[in-house]
Coordinates of C-alpha atoms in Angstrom, one line a residue:
X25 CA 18.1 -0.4 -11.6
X26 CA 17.8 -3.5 -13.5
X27 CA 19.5 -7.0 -12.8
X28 CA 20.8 -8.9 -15.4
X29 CA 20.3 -13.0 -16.0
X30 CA 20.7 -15.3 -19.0
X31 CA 18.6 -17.9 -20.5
X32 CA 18.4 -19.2 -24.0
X33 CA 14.8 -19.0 -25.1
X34 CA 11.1 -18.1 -23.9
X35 CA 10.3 -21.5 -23.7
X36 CA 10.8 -23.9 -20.5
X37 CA 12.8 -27.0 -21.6
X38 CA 12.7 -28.8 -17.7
X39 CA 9.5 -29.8 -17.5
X40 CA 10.3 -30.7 -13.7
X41 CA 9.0 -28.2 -11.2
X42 CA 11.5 -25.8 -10.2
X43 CA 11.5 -26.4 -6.6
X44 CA 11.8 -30.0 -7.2
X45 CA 15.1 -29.0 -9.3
X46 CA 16.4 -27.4 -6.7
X47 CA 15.3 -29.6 -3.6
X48 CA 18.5 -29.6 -1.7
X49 CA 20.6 -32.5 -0.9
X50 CA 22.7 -31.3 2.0
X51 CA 21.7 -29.5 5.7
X52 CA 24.4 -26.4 4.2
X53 CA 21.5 -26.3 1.1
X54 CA 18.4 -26.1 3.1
X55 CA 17.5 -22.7 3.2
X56 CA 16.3 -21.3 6.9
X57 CA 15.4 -23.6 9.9
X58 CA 19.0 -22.7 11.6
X59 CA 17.1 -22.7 15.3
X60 CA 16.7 -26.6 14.3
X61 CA 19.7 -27.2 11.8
X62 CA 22.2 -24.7 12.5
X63 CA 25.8 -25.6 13.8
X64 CA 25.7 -27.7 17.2
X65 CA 21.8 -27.7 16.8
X66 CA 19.8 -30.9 17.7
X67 CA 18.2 -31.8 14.5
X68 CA 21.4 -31.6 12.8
X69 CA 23.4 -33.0 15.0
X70 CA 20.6 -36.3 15.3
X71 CA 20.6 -36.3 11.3
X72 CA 24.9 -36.9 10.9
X73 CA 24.8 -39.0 12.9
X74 CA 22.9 -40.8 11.3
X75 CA 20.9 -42.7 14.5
X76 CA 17.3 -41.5 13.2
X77 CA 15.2 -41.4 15.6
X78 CA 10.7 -41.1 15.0
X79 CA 10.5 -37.5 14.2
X80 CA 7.3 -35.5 13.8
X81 CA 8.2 -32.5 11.9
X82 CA 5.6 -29.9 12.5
X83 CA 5.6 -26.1 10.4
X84 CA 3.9 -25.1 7.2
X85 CA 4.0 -26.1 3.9
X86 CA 7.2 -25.6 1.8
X87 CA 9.3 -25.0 4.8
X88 CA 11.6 -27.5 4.1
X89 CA 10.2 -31.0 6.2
X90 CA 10.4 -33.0 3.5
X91 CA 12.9 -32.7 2.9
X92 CA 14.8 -32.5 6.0
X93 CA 13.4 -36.1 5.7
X94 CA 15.1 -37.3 2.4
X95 CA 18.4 -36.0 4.1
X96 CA 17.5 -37.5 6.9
X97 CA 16.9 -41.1 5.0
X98 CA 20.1 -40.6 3.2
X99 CA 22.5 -40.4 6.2
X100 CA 20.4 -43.4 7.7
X101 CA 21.1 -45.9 5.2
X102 CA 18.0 -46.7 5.2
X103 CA 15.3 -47.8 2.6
X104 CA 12.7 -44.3 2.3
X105 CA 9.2 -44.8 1.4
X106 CA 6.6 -42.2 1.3
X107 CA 3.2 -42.5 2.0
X108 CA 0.9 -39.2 2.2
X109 CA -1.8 -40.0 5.0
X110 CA -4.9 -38.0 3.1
X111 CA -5.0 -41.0 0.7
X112 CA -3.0 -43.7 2.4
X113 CA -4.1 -46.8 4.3
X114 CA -2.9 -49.1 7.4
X115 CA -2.6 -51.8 4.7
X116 CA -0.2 -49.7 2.8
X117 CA 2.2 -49.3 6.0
X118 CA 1.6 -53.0 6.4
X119 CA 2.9 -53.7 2.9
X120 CA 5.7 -51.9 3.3
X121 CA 6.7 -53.8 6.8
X122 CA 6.5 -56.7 4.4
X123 CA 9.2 -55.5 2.3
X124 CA 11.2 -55.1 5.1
X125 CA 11.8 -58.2 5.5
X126 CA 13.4 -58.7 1.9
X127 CA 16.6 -57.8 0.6
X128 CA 15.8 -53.9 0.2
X129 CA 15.1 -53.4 3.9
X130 CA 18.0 -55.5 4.9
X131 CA 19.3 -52.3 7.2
X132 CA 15.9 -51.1 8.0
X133 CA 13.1 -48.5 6.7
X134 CA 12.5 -44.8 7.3
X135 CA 9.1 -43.6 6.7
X136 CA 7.9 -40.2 5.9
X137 CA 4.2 -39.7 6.5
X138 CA 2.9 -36.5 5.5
X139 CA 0.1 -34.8 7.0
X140 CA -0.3 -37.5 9.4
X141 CA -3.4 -35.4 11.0
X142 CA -5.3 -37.1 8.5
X143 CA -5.0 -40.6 10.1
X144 CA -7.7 -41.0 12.3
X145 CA -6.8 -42.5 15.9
X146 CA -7.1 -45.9 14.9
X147 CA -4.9 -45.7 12.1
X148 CA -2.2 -44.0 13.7
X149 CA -2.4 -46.9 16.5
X150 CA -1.7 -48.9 13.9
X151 CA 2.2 -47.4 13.7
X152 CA 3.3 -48.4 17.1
X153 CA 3.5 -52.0 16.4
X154 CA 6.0 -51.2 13.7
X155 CA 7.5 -48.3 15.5
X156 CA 8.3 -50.1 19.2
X157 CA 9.4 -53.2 16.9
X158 CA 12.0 -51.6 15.2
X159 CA 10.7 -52.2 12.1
X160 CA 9.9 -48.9 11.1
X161 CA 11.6 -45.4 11.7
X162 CA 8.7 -43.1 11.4
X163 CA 9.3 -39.1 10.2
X164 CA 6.0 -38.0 10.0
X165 CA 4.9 -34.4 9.3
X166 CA 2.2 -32.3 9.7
X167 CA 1.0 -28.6 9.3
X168 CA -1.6 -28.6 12.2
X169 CA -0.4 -28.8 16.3
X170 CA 0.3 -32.1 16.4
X171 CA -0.4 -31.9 20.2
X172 CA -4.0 -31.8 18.9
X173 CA -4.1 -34.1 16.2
X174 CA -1.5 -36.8 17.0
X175 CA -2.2 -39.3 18.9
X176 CA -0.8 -39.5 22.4
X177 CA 1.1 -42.3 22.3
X178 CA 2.8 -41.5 19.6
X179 CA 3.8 -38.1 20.6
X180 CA 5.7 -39.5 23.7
X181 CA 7.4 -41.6 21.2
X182 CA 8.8 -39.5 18.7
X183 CA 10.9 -35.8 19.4
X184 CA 8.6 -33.2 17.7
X185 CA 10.4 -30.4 15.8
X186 CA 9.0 -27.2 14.5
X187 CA 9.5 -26.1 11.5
X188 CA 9.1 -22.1 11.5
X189 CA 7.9 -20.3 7.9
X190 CA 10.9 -18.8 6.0
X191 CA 11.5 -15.4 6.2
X192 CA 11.8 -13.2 2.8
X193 CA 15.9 -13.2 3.0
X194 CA 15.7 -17.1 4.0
X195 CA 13.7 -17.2 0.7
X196 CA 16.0 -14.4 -1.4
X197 CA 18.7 -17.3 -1.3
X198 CA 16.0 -19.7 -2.8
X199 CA 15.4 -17.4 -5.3
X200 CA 18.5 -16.6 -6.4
X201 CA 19.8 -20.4 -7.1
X202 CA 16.2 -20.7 -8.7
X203 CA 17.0 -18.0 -11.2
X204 CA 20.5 -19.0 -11.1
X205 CA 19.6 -23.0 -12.3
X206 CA 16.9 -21.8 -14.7
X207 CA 20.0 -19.9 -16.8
X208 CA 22.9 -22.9 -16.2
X209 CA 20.3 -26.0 -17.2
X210 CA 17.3 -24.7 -19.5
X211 CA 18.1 -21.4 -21.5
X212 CA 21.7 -20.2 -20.9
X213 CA 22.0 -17.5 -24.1
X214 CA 18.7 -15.5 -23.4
X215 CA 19.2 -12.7 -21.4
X216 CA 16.9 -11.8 -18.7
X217 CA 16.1 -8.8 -16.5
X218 CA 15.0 -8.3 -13.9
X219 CA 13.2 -5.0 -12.4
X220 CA 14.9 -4.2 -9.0
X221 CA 12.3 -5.1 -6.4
X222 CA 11.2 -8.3 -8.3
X223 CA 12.9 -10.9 -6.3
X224 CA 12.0 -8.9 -3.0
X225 CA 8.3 -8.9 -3.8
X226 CA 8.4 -12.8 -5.0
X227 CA 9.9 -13.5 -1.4
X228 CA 7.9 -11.2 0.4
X229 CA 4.6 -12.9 -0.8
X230 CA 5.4 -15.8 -0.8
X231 CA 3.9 -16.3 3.1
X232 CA 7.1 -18.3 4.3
X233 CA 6.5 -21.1 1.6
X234 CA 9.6 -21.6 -0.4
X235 CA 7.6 -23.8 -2.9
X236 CA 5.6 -20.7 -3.8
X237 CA 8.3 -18.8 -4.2
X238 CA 9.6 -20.6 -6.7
X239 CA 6.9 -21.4 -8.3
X240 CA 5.9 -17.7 -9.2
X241 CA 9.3 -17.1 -10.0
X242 CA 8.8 -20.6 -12.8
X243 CA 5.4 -18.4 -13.5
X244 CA 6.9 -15.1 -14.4
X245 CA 10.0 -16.4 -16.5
X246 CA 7.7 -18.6 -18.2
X247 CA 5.1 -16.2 -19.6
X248 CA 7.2 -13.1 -20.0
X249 CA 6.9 -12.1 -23.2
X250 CA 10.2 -11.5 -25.4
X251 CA 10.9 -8.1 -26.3
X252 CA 12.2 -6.7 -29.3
X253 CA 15.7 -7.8 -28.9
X254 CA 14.4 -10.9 -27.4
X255 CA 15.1 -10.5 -23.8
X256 CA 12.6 -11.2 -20.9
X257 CA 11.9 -8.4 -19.0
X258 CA 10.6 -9.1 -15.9
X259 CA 8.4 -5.8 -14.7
X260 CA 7.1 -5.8 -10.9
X261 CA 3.3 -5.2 -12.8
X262 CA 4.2 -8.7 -13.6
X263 CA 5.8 -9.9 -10.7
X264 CA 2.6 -8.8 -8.7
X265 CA 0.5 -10.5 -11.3
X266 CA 2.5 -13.5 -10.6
X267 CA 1.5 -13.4 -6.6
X268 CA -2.3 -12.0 -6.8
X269 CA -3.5 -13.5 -3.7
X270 CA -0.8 -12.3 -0.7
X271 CA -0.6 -14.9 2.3
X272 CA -1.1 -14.3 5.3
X273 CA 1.9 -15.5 6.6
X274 CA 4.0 -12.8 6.1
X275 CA 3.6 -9.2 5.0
X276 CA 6.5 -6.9 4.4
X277 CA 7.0 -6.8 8.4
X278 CA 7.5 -10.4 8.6
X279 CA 4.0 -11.1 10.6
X280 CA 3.9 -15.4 11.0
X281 CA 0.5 -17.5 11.4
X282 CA 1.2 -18.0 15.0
X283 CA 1.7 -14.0 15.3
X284 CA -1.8 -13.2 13.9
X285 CA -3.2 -16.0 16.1
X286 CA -1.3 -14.4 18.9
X287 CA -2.8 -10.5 17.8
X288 CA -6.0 -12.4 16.9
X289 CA -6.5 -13.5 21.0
X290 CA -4.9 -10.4 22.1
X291 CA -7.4 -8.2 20.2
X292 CA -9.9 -10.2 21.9
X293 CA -8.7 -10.2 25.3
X294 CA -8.3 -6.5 25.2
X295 CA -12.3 -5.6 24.4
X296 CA -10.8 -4.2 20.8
X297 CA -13.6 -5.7 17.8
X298 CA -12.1 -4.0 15.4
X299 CA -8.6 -5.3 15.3
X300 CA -10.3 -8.8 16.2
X301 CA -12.0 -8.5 13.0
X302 CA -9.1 -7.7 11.0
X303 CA -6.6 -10.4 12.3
X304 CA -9.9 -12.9 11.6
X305 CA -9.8 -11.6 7.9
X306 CA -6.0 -12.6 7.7
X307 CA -6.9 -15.9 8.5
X308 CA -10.0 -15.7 6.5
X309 CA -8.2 -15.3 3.5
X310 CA -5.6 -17.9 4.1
X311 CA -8.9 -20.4 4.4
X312 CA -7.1 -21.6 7.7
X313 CA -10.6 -22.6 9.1
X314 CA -9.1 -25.2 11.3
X315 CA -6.7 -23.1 13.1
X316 CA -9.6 -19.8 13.6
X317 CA -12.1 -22.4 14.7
X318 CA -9.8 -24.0 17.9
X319 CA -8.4 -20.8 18.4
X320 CA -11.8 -19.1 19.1
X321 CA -12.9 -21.9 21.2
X322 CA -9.7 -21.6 23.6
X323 CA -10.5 -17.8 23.7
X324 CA -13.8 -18.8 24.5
X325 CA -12.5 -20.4 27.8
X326 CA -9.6 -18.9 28.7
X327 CA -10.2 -14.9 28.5
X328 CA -14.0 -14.9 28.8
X329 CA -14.4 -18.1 30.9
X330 CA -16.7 -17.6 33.9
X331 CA -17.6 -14.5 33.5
X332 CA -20.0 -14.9 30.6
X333 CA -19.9 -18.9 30.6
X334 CA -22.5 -19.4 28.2
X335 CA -19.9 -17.8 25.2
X336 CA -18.3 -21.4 25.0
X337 CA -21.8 -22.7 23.9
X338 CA -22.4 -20.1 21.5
X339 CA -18.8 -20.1 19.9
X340 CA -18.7 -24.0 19.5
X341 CA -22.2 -23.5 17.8
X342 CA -20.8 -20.5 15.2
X343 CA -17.8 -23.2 14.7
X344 CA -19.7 -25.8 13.8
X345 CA -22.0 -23.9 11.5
X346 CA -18.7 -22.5 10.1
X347 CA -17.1 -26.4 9.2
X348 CA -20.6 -27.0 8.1
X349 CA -21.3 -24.2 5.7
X350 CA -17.0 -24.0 4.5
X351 CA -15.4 -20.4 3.1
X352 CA -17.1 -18.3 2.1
X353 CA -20.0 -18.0 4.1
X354 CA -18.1 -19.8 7.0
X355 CA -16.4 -15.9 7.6
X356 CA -20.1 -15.0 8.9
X357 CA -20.3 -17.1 12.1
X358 CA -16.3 -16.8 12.6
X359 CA -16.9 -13.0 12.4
X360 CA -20.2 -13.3 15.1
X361 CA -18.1 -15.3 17.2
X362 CA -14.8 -13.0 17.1
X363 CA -17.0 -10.1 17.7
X364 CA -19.0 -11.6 20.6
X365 CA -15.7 -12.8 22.6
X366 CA -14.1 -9.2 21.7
X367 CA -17.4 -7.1 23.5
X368 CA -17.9 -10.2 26.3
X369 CA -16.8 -9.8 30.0
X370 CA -13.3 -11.2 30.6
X371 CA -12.4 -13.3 33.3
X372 CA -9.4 -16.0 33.4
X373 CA -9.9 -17.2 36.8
X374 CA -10.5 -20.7 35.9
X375 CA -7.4 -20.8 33.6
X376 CA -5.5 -19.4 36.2
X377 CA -6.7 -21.9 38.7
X378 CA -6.4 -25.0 36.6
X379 CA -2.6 -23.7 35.7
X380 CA -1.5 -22.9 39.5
X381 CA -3.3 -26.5 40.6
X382 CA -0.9 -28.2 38.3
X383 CA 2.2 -25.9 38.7
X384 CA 1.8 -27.9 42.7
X385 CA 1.2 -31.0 41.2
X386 CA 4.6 -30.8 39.1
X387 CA 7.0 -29.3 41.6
X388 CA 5.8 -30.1 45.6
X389 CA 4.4 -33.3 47.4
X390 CA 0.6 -32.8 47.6
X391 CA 0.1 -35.9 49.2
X392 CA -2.5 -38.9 49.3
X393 CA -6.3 -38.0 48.7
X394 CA -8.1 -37.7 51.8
X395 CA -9.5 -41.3 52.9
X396 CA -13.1 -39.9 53.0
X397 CA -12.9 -39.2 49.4
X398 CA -11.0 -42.4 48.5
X399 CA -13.3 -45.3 46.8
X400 CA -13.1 -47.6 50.1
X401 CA -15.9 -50.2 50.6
X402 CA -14.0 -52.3 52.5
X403 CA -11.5 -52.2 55.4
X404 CA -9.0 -55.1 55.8
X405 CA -8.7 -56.5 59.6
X406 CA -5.6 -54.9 60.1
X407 CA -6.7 -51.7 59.1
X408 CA -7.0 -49.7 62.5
X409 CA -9.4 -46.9 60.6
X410 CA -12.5 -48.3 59.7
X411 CA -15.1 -46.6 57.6
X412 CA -14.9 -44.5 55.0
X413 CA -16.4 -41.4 57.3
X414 CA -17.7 -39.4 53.6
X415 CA -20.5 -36.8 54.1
X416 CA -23.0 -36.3 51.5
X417 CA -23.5 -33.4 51.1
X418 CA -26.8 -33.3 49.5
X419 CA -27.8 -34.9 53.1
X420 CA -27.3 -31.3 54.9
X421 CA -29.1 -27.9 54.2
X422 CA -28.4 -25.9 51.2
X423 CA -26.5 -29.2 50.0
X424 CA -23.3 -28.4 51.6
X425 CA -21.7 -30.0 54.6
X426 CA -17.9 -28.6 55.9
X427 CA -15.3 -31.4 54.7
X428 CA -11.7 -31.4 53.8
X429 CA -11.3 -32.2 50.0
X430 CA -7.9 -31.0 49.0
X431 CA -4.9 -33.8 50.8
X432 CA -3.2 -32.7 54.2
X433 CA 0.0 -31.3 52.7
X434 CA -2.3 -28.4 50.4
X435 CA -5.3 -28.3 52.5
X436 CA -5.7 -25.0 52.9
X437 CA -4.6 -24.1 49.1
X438 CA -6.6 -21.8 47.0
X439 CA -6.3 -22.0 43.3
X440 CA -9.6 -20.3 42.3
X441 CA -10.5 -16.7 43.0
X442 CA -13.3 -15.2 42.1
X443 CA -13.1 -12.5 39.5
X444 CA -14.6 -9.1 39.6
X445 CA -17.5 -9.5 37.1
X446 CA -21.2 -9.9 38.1
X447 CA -21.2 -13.6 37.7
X448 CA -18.6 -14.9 39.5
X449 CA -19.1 -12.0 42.4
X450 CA -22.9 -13.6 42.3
X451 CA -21.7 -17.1 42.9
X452 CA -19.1 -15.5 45.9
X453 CA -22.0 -14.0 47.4
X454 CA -24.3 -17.0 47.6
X455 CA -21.7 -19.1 48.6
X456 CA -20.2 -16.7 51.8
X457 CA -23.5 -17.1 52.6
X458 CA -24.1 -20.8 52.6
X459 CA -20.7 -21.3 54.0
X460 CA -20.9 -19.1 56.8
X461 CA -24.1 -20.4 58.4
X462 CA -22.9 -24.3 57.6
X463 CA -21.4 -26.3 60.4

């Protein structure tokens, strides 16, 4: 089954990217993203009404953030500059507060800073001046968690939306106006055709980026060669030659970057190497070093923990010689690492301690910290307590004297348990023992 499409000639006449062409202009254009823009849906409902708040849009590349942002900017009023942090500077931001005190930001200046991870701390600091003053709406973006690489104060500034990756019907629709424009603007009398399963495959490996979509779509119209009549034929030998190198980011079950981290941990936390291995590769060929190397940390602590504590040393070192050495030979320590946390003992008693300590902390009274473990050095006159009555405990046998730590409302709270693994059952039993004999 073949689809028909016509163009004029072989030869591209636009010499504007495709996607850029076809950037939309409207929310109803944007393609996907309805959790966020969707009828009744926050982000759509802050962008017409045109109040723009700072925004940190978070998601993967060609996902549509920037331009959510140029919409955004549009129903703002406002003046829209761009700055990309990888090569910007703070005296670039300060330039453009300058202008914004001329005629052109007479009603104020929205501005988009892409992959704002690349600030350092200092630099972003340098935004909340302009921010808190009004004289700058920020919408930055990023493709990393921005509760890792944005800096705090910031963050509690600004509403963070994510941006999920397309999926292959999301970017069907793309592809269809993209052939669609490609007729109307550059070749309209040359007929092309398509082999059924073309567009399919262009979404499909496309890994949620629209941008490549298109662009592979631009690739394989371009260098089709005419047939005898002088149509383009567009093959699916052609299509796949088009997308060699398959992201990660979706295969023709829809799998996301957050659902191979998710199977990556998983694998891990149930003992299984082999499918550990094999969810590293899918990040291994997506070079997403970044994400493998935090990821394998947090295993690191949270599955393995205290039950082999020394794999937290041993993982940061395989991730440091991975950023050190780069892709490929960074796939080496990533795969020792993956392998070692996969075949470890498990234990998440600390992670479940930490989490239930401040699951009180958010939701009870746990009251004031206990005097003798306040930092008192003096006692005003009125103060009918005197003395701060702290034990030291390295003053007593075996360094341990009976004391009350935890405040009066949770005192006799117990977040950690230990785990069933020779390390933690080692430290129990030396402990019973020191407790037991200590008055």
């Amino acid at each position: 089954m073949f689809r028909l499409f016509v163009t004029n000639t072989h030869s591209m006449l636009n010499n504007k990217p495709l996607a850029d062409r076809l950037r939309p202009t409207t929310l109803d254009e944007v393609v996907g993203q309805q959790h966020i823009l969707g009828k009744n849906r926050i982000l759509r409902n802050i962008i017409e009404s045109g109040n723009i708040p700072n925004m940190i849009f978070y998601g993967l590349s060609g996902t549509g953030k920037t331009t959510v942002a140029n919409i955004a900017a549009k129903s703002s009023n406002k003046a829209l500059y761009r700055l990309n942090a990888t090569n910007a500077s703070v005296s670039d931001i300060k330039n453009i507060v300058r202008e914004s005190d001329g005629l052109f930001g007479q009603n104020g200046i929205l501005l988009y800073l892409d992959e704002i991870q690349n600030f350092n701390k200092k630099q972003q600091q340098s935004l909340l001046e302009y921010t808190e003053n009004g004289k700058i709406t920020l919408i930055a973006s990023t493709t990393e968690n921005p509760y890792f690489y944005i800096y705090n104060a910031i963050l509690s500034r600004s509403t963070v939306f994510e941006f999920k990756p397309l999926t292959p019907d999301d970017i069907s629709v793309a592809l269809e106006r993209g052939l669609e424009k490609i007729q109307t603007d550059d070749f309209p009398d040359t007929k092309i055709i398509c082999e059924d399963g073309v567009m399919r495959h262009l979404a499909e490996k496309a890994g949620g980026d629209v941008r490549k979509a298109l662009n592979s779509l631009e690739l394989a119209v371009m260098y089709t060669p005419p047939d005898s009549e002088g149509n383009l034929k567009i093959t699916m030998e052609l299509a796949e030659q088009c997308t060699q190198k398959k992201s990660f980011k979706f295969d023709k079950k829809g799998d996301s970057q957050y659902d191979v981290m998710s199977a990556l941990q998983k694998s891990i936390r149930g003992s299984d190497p082999d499918a550990a291995v094999h969810y590293l590769a899918r990040l291994v060929e997506a070079d997403d070093i970044q994400s493998i190397c935090r990821r394998l940390m947090v295993i690191a602590c949270e599955d393995i923990g205290l039950a082999y504590p020394q794999a937290i040393t041993i993982v940061k070192a395989c991730v440091d010689s991975a950023l050190m050495l780069g892709f490929p030979e960074a796939r080496i320590p990533l795969a020792e690492a993956a392998v070692l946390l996969a075949t470890a003992p498990k234990s998440n008693s600390a992670y479940m301690a930490i989490n239930n300590a401040i699951r009180d902390i958010e939701t009870i009274d746990t009251g004031s910290i206990p005097r003798q473990l306040q930092n008192k050095h003096y006692d005003g006159e009125g103060n009918a307590e005197k003395g701060q009555n702290y034990l030291y405990p390295h003053d007593y046998p075996n360094h341990y004297v009976v004391q009350q730590y935890l405040p009066d409302n949770i005192k006799d709270k117990k977040y950690y348990e230990y785990a069933n693994n020779k390390n933690e059952q080692a430290a129990k039993e030396y402990w019973d023992k020191i407790k037991k004999n200590a008055k």
